[in-house]
JSON list of C-alpha atoms in Angstrom, two decimals:
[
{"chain": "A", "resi": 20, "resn": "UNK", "atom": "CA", "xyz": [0.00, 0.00, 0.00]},
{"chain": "A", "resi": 21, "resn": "UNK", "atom": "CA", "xyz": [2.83, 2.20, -0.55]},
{"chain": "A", "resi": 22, "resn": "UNK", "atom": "CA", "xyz": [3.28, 4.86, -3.29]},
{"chain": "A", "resi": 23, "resn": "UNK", "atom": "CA", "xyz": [4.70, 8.18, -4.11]},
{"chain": "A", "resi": 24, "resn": "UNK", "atom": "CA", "xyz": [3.53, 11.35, -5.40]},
{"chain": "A", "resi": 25, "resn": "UNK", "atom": "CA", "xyz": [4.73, 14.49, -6.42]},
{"chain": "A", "resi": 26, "resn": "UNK", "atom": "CA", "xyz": [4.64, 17.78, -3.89]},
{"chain": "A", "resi": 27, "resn": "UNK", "atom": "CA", "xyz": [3.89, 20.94, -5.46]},
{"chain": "A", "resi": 28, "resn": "UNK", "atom": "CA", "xyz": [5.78, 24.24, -3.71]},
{"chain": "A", "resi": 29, "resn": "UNK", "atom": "CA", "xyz": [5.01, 27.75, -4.43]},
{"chain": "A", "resi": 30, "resn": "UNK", "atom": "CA", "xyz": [7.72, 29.88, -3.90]},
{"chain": "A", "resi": 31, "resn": "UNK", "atom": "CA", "xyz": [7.93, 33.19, -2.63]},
{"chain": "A", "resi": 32, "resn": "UNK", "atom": "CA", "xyz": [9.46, 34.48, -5.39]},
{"chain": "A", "resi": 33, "resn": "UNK", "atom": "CA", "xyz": [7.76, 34.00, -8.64]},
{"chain": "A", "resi": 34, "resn": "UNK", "atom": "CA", "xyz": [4.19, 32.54, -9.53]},
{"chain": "A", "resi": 35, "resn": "UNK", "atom": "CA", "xyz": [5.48, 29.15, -11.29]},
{"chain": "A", "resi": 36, "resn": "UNK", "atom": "CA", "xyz": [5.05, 25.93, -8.98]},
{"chain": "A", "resi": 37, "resn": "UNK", "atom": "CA", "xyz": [8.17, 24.17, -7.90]},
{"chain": "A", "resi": 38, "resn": "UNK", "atom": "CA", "xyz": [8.03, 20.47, -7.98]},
{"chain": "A", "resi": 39, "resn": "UNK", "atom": "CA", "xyz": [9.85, 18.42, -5.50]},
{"chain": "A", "resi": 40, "resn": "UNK", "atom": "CA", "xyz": [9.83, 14.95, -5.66]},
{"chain": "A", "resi": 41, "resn": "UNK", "atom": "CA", "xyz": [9.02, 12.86, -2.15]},
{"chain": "A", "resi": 42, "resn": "UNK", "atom": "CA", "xyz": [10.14, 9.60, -2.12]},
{"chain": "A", "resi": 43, "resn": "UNK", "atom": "CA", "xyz": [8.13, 8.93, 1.11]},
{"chain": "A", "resi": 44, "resn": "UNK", "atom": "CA", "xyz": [5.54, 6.08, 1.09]},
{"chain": "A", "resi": 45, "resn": "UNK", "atom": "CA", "xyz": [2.29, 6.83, 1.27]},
{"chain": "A", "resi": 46, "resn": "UNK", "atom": "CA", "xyz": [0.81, 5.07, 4.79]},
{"chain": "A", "resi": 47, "resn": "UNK", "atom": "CA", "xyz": [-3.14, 4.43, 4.83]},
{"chain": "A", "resi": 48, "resn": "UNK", "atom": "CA", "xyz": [-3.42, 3.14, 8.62]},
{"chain": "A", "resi": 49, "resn": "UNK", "atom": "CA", "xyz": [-2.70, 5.06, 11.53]},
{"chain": "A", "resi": 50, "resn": "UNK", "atom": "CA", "xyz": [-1.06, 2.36, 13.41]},
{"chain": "A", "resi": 51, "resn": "UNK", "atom": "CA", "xyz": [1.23, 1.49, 10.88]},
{"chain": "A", "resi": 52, "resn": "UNK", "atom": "CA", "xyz": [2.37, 5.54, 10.61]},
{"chain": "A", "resi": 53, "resn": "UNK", "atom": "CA", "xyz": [2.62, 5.15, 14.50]},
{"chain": "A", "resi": 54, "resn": "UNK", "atom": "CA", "xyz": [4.96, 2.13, 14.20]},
{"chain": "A", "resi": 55, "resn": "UNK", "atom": "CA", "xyz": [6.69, 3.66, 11.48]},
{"chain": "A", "resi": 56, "resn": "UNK", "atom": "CA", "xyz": [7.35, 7.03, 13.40]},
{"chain": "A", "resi": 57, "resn": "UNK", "atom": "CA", "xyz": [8.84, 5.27, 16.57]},
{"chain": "A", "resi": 58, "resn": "UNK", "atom": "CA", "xyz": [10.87, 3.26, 14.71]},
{"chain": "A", "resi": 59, "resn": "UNK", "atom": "CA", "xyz": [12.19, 6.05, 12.68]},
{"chain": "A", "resi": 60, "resn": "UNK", "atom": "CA", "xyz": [12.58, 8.61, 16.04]},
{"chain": "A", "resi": 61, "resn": "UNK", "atom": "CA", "xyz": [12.96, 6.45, 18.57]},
{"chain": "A", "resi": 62, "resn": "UNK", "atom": "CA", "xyz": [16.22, 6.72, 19.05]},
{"chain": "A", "resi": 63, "resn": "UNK", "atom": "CA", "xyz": [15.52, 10.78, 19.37]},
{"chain": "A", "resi": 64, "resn": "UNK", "atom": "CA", "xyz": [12.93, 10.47, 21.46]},
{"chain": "A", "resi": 65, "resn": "UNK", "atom": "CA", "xyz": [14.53, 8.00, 24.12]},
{"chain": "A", "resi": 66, "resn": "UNK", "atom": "CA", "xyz": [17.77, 10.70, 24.47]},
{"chain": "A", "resi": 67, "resn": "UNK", "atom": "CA", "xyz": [15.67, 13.44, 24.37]},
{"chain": "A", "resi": 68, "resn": "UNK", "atom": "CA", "xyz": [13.44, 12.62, 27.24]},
{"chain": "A", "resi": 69, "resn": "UNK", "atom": "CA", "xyz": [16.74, 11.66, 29.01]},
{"chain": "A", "resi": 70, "resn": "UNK", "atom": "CA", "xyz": [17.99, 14.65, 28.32]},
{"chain": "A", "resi": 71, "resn": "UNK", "atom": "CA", "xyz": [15.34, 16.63, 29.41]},
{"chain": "A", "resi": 72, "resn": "UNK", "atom": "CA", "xyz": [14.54, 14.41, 32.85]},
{"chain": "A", "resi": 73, "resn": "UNK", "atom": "CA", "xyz": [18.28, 14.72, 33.95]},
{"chain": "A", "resi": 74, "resn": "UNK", "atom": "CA", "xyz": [17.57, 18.74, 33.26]},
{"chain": "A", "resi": 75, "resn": "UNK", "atom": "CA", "xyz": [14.38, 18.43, 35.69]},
{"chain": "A", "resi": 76, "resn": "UNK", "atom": "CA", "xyz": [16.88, 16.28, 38.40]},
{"chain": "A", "resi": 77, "resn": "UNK", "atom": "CA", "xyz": [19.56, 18.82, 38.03]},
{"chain": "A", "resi": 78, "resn": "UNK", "atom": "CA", "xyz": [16.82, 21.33, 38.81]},
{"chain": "A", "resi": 79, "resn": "UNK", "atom": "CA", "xyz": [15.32, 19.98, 41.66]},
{"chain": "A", "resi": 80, "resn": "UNK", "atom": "CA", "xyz": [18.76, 18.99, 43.24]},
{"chain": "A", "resi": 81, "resn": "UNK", "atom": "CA", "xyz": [19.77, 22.76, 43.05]},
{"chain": "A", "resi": 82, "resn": "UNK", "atom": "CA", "xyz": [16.76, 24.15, 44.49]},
{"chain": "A", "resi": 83, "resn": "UNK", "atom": "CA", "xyz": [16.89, 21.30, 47.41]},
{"chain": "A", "resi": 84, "resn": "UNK", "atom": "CA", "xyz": [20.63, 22.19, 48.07]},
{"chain": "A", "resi": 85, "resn": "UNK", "atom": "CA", "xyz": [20.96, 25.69, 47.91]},
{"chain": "A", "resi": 86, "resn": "UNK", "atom": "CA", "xyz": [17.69, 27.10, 49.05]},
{"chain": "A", "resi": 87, "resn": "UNK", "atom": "CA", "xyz": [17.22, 28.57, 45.82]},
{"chain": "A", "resi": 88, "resn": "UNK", "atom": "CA", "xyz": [13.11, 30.00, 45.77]},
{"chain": "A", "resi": 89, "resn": "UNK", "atom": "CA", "xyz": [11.10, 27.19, 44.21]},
{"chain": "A", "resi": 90, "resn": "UNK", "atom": "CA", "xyz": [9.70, 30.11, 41.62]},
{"chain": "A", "resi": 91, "resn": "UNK", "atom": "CA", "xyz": [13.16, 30.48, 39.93]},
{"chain": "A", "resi": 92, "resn": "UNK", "atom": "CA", "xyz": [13.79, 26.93, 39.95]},
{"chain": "A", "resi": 93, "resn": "UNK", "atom": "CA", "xyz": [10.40, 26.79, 37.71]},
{"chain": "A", "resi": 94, "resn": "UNK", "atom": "CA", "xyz": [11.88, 28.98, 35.33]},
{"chain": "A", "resi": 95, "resn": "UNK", "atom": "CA", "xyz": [14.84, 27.66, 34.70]},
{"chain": "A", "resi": 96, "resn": "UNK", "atom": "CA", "xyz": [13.68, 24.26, 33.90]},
{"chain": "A", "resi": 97, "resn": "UNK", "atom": "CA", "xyz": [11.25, 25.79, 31.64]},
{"chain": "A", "resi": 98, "resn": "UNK", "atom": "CA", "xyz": [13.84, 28.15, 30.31]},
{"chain": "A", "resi": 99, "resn": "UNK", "atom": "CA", "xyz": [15.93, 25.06, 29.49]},
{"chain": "A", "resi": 100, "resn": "UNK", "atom": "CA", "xyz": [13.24, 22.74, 28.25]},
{"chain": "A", "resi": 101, "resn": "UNK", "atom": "CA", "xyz": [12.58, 25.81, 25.33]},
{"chain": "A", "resi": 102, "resn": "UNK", "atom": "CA", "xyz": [16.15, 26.07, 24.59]},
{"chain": "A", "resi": 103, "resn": "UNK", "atom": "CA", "xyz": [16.49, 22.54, 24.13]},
{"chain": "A", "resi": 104, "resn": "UNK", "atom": "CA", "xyz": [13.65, 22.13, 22.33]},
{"chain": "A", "resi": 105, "resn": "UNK", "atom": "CA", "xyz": [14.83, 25.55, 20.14]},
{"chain": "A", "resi": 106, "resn": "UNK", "atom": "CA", "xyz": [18.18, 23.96, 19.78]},
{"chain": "A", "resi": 107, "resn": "UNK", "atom": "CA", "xyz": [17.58, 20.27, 18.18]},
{"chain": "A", "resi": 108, "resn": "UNK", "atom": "CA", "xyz": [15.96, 19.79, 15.21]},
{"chain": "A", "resi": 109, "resn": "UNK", "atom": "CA", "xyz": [12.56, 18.40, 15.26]},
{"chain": "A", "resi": 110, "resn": "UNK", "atom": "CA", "xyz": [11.08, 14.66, 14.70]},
{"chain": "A", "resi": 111, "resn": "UNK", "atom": "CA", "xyz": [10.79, 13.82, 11.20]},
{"chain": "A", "resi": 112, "resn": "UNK", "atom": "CA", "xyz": [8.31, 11.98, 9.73]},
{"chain": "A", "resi": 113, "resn": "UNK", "atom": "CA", "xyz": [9.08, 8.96, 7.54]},
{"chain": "A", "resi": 114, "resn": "UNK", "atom": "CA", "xyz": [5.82, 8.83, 5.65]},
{"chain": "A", "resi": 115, "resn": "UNK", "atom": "CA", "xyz": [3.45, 10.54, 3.77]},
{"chain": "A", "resi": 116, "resn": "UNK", "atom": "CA", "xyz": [0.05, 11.10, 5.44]},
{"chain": "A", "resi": 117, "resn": "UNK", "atom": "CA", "xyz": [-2.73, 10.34, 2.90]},
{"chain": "A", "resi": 118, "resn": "UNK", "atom": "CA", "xyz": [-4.36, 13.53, 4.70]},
{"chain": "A", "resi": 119, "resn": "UNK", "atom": "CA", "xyz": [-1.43, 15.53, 3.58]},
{"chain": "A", "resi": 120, "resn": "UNK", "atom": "CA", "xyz": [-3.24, 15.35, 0.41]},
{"chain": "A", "resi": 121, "resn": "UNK", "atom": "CA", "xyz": [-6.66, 16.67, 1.22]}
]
């Protein structure tokens, strides 16, 4: 059940369409795109919740050692949970949604 099909872009620039060829398959059930994502990010995902729950330990450890006000300790974690999330580049998909198309 997999195909491809062409994407058409419209670029800033001038009026003619761009087209880009995907060479994604097309996925018709939503489980299999689930399986399919995980498999494909899963890696990702694993170090960046690791990443991101040492962050939240370091966090709490500070605030528990040096008395630091439990507000500030709030916004630092948050500060650094948008940074991180700014910094890395996000979770791809390795499929084409036949919604995509609609």
């Amino acid at each position: 059940m997999s195909r491809t099909e062409t994407d058409h872009l419209v670029t800033d620039i001038g009026d003619e369409p761009e087209v880009e060829r995907d060479d994604r398959p097309v996925l018709e059930s939503r489980r299999r795109r689930l399986f399919a994502y995980c498999r494909h990010n899963g890696e990702r995902i694993c170090r960046d919740t690791a990443v991101l729950v040492a962050w939240a330990l370091v966090m709490t450890l500070w605030i528990q050692g040096f008395g630091v006000p439990r507000w500030l300790c709030y916004a630092v974690t948050f500060v650094g949970v948008v940074g991180y999330t700014q910094a890395t580049t996000p979770w791809s998909r390795p499929y084409v949604s036949p919604d995509d198309f609609e």
